[in-house]
Each structure stands twice: as C-alpha cells, then as structure tokens.
Short mmCIF file of C-alpha atoms in Angstrom, two decimals:
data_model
loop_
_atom_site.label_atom_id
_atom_site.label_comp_id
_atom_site.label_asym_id
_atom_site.label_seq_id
_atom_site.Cartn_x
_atom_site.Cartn_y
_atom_site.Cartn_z
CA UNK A 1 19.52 48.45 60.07
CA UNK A 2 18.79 49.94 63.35
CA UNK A 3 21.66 52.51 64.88
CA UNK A 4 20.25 53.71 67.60
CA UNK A 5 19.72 51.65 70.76
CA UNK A 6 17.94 52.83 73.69
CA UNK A 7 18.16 51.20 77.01
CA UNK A 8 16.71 50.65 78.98
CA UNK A 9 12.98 49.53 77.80
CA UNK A 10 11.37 49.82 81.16
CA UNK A 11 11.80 51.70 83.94
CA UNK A 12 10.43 51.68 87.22
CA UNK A 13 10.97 53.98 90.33
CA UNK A 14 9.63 55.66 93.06
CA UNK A 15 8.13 59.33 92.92
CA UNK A 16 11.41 61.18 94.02
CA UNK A 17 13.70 59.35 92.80
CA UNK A 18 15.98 60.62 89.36
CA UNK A 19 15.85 58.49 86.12
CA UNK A 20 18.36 57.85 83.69
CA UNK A 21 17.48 56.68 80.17
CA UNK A 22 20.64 55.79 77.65
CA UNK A 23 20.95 56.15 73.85
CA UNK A 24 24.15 54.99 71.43
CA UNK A 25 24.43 55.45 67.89
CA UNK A 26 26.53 54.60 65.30
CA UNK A 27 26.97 57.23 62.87
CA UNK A 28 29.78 59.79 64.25
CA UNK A 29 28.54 63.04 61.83
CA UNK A 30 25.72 62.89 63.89
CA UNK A 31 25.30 66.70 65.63
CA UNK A 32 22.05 66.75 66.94
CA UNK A 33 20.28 64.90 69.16
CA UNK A 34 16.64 65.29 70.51
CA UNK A 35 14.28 63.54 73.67
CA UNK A 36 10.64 63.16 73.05
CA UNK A 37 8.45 62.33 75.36
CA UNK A 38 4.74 60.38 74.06
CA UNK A 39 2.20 60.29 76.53
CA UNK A 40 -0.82 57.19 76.34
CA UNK A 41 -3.01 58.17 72.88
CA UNK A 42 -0.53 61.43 71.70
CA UNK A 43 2.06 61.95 69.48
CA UNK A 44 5.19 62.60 70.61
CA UNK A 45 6.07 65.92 72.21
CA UNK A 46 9.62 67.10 72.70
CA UNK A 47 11.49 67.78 75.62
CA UNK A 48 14.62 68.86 74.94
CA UNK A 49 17.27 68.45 72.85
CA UNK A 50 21.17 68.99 72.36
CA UNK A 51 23.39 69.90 69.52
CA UNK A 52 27.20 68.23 69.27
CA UNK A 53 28.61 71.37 70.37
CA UNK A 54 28.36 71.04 74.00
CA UNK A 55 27.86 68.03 76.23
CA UNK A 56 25.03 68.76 78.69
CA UNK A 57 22.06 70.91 78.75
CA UNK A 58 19.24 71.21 81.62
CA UNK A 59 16.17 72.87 81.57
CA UNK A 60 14.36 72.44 85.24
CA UNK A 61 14.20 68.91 86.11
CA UNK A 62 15.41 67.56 82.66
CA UNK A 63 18.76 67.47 81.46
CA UNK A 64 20.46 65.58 78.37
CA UNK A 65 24.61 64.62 78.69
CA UNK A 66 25.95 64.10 75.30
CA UNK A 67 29.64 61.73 75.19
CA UNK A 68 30.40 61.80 71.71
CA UNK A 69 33.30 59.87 71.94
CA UNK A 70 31.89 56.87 72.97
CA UNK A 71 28.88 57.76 71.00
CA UNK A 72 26.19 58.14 73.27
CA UNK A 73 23.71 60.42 74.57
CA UNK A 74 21.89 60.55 78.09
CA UNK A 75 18.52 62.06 79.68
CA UNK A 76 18.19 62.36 83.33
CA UNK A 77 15.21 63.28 85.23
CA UNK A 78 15.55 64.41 88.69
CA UNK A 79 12.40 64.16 90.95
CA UNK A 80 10.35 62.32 89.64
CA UNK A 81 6.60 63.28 89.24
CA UNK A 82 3.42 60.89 88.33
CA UNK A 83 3.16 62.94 85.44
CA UNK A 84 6.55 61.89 84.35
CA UNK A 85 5.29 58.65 83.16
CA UNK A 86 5.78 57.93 79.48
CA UNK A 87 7.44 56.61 76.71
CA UNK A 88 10.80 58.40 75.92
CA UNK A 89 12.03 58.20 72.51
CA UNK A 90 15.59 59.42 71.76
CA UNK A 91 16.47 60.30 68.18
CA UNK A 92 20.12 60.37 66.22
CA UNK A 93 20.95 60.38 62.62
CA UNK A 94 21.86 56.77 61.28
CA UNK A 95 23.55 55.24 57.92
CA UNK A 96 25.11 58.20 56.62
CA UNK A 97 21.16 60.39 56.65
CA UNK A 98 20.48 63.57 58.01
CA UNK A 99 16.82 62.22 59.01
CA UNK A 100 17.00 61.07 62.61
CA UNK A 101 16.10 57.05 63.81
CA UNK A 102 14.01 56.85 66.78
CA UNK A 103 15.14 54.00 69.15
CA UNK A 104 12.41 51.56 70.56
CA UNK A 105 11.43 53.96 73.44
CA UNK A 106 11.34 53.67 76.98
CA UNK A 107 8.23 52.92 79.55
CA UNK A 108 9.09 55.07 82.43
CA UNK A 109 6.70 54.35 85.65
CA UNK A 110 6.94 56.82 88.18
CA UNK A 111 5.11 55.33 91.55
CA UNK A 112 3.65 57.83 94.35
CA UNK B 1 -0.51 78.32 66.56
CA UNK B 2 -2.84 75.24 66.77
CA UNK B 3 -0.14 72.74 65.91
CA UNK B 4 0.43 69.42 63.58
CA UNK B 5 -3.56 68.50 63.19
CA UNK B 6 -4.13 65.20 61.49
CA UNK B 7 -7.89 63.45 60.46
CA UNK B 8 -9.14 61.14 61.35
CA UNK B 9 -8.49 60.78 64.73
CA UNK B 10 -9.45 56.98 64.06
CA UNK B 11 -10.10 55.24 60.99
CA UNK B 12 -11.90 51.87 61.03
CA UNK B 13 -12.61 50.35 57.43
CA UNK B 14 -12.65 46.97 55.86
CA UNK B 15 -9.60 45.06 53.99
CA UNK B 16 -9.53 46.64 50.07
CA UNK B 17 -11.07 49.14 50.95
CA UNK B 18 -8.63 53.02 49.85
CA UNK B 19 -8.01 54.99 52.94
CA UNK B 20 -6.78 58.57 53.07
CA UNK B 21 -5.36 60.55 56.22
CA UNK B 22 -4.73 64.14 56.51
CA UNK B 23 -2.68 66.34 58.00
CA UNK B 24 -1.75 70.10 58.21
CA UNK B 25 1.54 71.56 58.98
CA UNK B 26 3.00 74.06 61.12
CA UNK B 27 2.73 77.50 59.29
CA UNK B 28 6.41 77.90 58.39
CA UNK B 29 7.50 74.71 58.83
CA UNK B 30 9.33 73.70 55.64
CA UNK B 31 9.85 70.15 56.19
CA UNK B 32 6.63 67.06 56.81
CA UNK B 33 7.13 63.71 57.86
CA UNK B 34 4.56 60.72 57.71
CA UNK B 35 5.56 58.04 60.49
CA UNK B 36 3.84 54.96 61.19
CA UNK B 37 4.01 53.53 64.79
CA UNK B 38 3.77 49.83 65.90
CA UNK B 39 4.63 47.85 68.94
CA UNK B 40 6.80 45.47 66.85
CA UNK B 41 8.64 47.92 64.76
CA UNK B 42 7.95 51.31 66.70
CA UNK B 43 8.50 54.58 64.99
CA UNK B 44 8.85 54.01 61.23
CA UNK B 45 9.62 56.95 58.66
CA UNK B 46 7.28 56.49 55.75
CA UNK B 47 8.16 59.28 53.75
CA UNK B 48 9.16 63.26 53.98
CA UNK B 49 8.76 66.28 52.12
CA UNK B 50 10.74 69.38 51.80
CA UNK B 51 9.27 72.97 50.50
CA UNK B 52 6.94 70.58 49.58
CA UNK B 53 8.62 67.89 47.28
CA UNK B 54 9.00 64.47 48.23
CA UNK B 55 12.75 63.66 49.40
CA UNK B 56 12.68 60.31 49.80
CA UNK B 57 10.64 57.74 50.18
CA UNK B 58 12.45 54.65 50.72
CA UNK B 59 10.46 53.92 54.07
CA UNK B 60 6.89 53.23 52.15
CA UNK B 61 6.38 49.99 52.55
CA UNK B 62 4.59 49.02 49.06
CA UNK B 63 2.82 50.78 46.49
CA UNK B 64 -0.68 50.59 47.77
CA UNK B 65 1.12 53.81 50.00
CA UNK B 66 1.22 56.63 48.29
CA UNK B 67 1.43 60.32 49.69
CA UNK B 68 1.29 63.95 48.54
CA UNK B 69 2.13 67.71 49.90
CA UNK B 70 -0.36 69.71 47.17
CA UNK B 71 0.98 73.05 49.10
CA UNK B 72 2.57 73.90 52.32
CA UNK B 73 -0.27 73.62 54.38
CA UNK B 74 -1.51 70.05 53.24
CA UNK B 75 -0.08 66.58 52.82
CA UNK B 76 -2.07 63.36 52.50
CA UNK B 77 -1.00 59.58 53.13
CA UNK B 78 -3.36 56.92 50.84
CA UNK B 79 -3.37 53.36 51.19
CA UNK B 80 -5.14 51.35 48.54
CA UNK B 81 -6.55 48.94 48.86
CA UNK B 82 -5.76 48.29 52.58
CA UNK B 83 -5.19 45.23 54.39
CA UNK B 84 -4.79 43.91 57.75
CA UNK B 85 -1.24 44.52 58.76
CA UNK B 86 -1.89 48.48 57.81
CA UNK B 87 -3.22 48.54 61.37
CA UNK B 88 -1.32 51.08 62.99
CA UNK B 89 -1.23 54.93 64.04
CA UNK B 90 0.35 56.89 61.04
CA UNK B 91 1.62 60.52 63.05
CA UNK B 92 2.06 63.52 60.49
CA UNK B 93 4.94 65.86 62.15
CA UNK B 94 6.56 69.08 60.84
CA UNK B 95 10.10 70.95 61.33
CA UNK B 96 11.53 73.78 60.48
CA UNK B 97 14.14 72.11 58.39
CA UNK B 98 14.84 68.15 57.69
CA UNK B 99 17.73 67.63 60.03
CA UNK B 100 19.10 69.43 63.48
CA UNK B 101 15.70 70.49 64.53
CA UNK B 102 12.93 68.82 66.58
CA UNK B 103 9.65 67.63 64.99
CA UNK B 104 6.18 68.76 66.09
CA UNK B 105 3.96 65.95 66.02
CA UNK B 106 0.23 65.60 65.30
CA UNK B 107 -1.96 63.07 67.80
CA UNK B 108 -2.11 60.54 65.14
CA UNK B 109 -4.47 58.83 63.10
CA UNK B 110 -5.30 55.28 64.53
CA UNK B 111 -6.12 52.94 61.33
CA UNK B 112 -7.41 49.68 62.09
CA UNK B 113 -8.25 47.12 59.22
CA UNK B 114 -10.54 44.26 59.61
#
C-alpha cells in the first residue's frame, strides 16, 4: 500500500509569496528523505534532501523541516519565482524497504 | 558527466508489437532503477539493480516486462508483446547506492501503444 502522502496536490500563489508542501510516512526506520522537483517533459531532478539526523536544512530559497516524531517531513520555498513551477515529489522509505515511495506529487503554480 | 541518458526519447508502436528502451548510468553509480510514470498511479518502481544484479523485482507488472543490466554502463527494459495500457513514460535513474541517496534521473522514454 501507499505510505507516503503528500499534500497538498495543488498549489497556487502569487510570485513572492513562500510555499509549503507536506509529506507523512509510515515507516519510523526511515532516515532519509529527499525533494525532487519534475519540470513539464523531464525527469525528475533533485533539490534537496535531509537525513534523520537533523531536522532542517536550507540551501538559498529552499529548505526541508524534518518532525520525526509525528512522522513527517516539510519543503518550504520562500519567494517564489515563475520558474518555481512544477511538480514536487517527496520520497520516504515504506513497508519495512530501504527503496524510497514517491507520493503523488504536487502542481505548484507560481503567478507573476 | 552527461547524466542518466535513456532512448528513445518517444516510442510509438502498435499493440504486440516487443519494445525495448535503453538507458545508461551514471559512471560510478552502483545502483539503476526503471520507474514507470502515470497520472493514475504516478511514480511506479518497476525494478532495480545493484552492481548490476537484479534486487528485486516485485514492481513488474507481468511477464511481457522483462529487464537487464549486461554491465554497469547499460540496462534495458523489454515489453513483449505490448499493449495499450503500457502507455506511459518509463524514467531510467541511477544512485550511488540503493537507499539514503538521491536518484539522478534520465528525461524518460514516452511509450505510447495504439
């Protein structure tokens, strides 16, 4: 079955504005935990990712928050760009495998 | 380094008809995936390889999908014969290792059956 849900599916906002896309899983070994980032006719392309030993990482206008307690992770984008429009994919390891589950993905639309 | 490549870029052929798709690792990468992406089911692990050998491959859907890693720098995904619902883009991606690092993906191979 699915374990990782990704929320939410579409996302609209205003050039400027930050965006907040949420992941859960289910499988509490899990210890690393990647974004991707698919742009119209590529493959996916990641952006950053975060390993179970710390909780946040940023790299410009990216960041991930990892709660592994409750068992889920975050990415945040802070001013947003037109060229920030995708489909973000989180990833987490699910029913006891070390091979990560992509969730359904998320249609971000930034508008100028 | 030039990346995942994959071939075709697209792939149109007629139902029955075998169908192979390439791909090329990362030099170095010891691990290759085969996904196959749909709006109604989204990313979907076919099958993976490590140092070459296939790990597991659970996520094939029937056994007109078949796929082999001849050497490091090679893999290939065949579906025979092909039908309708094989429609899809199949993405070949690479890692270092199989779990706790990020794949490189290829731009996909979009199959379409008629």
């Amino acid at each position: 079955g699915e374990n990782v849900e990704q929320h939410p599916s579409t996302l609209s906002v205003q050039e400027g504005d930050s965006a907040v896309i949420k992941c859960t899983y289910s499988d509490s070994a899990s210890n690393y935990f990647p974004w991707y980032k698919q742009e119209l006719g590529k493959g996916p392309q990641l952006i950053i990712d975060i390993r179970s030993n710390v909780g946040e990482k940023k790299d410009q206008r990216i960041a991930v928050t990892l709660n592994k307690t409750a068992k889920h992770f975050s990415l945040h984008i802070t001013e947003t760009q037109p060229e920030d429009s995708a489909v973000y994919f989180c990833a987490a390891p699910s029913g006891g495998s070390y091979i990560p589950t992509f969730g359904r993905g998320t249609s971000l639309i930034v508008h100028p | 380094d030039a990346g995942v490549i994959q071939s075709p870029r697209h792939e149109v052929t007629e139902m029955g008809q075998e169908v192979t798709l390439r791909c090329k690792p990362i030099s170095g990468h010891n691990s290759l995936f085969w996904y196959r992406q749909t709006m109604m089911r989204g990313l979907e692990l076919l099958i993976y390889f490590n140092n070459n050998v296939p790990i597991d491959d659970s996520g094939m859907p029937e056994d007109r999908f078949s796929a082999k890693m001849p050497n490091a720098s090679f893999s290939t995904l065949k579906i025979q014969p092909s039908e309708p619902r094989d429609s899809a883009v199949y993405f070949c991606a690479s890692s270092l290792d199989w779990s706790n690092y990020g794949y490189t993906f290829g731009s996909g191979t979009r199959l379409t059956v008629v």
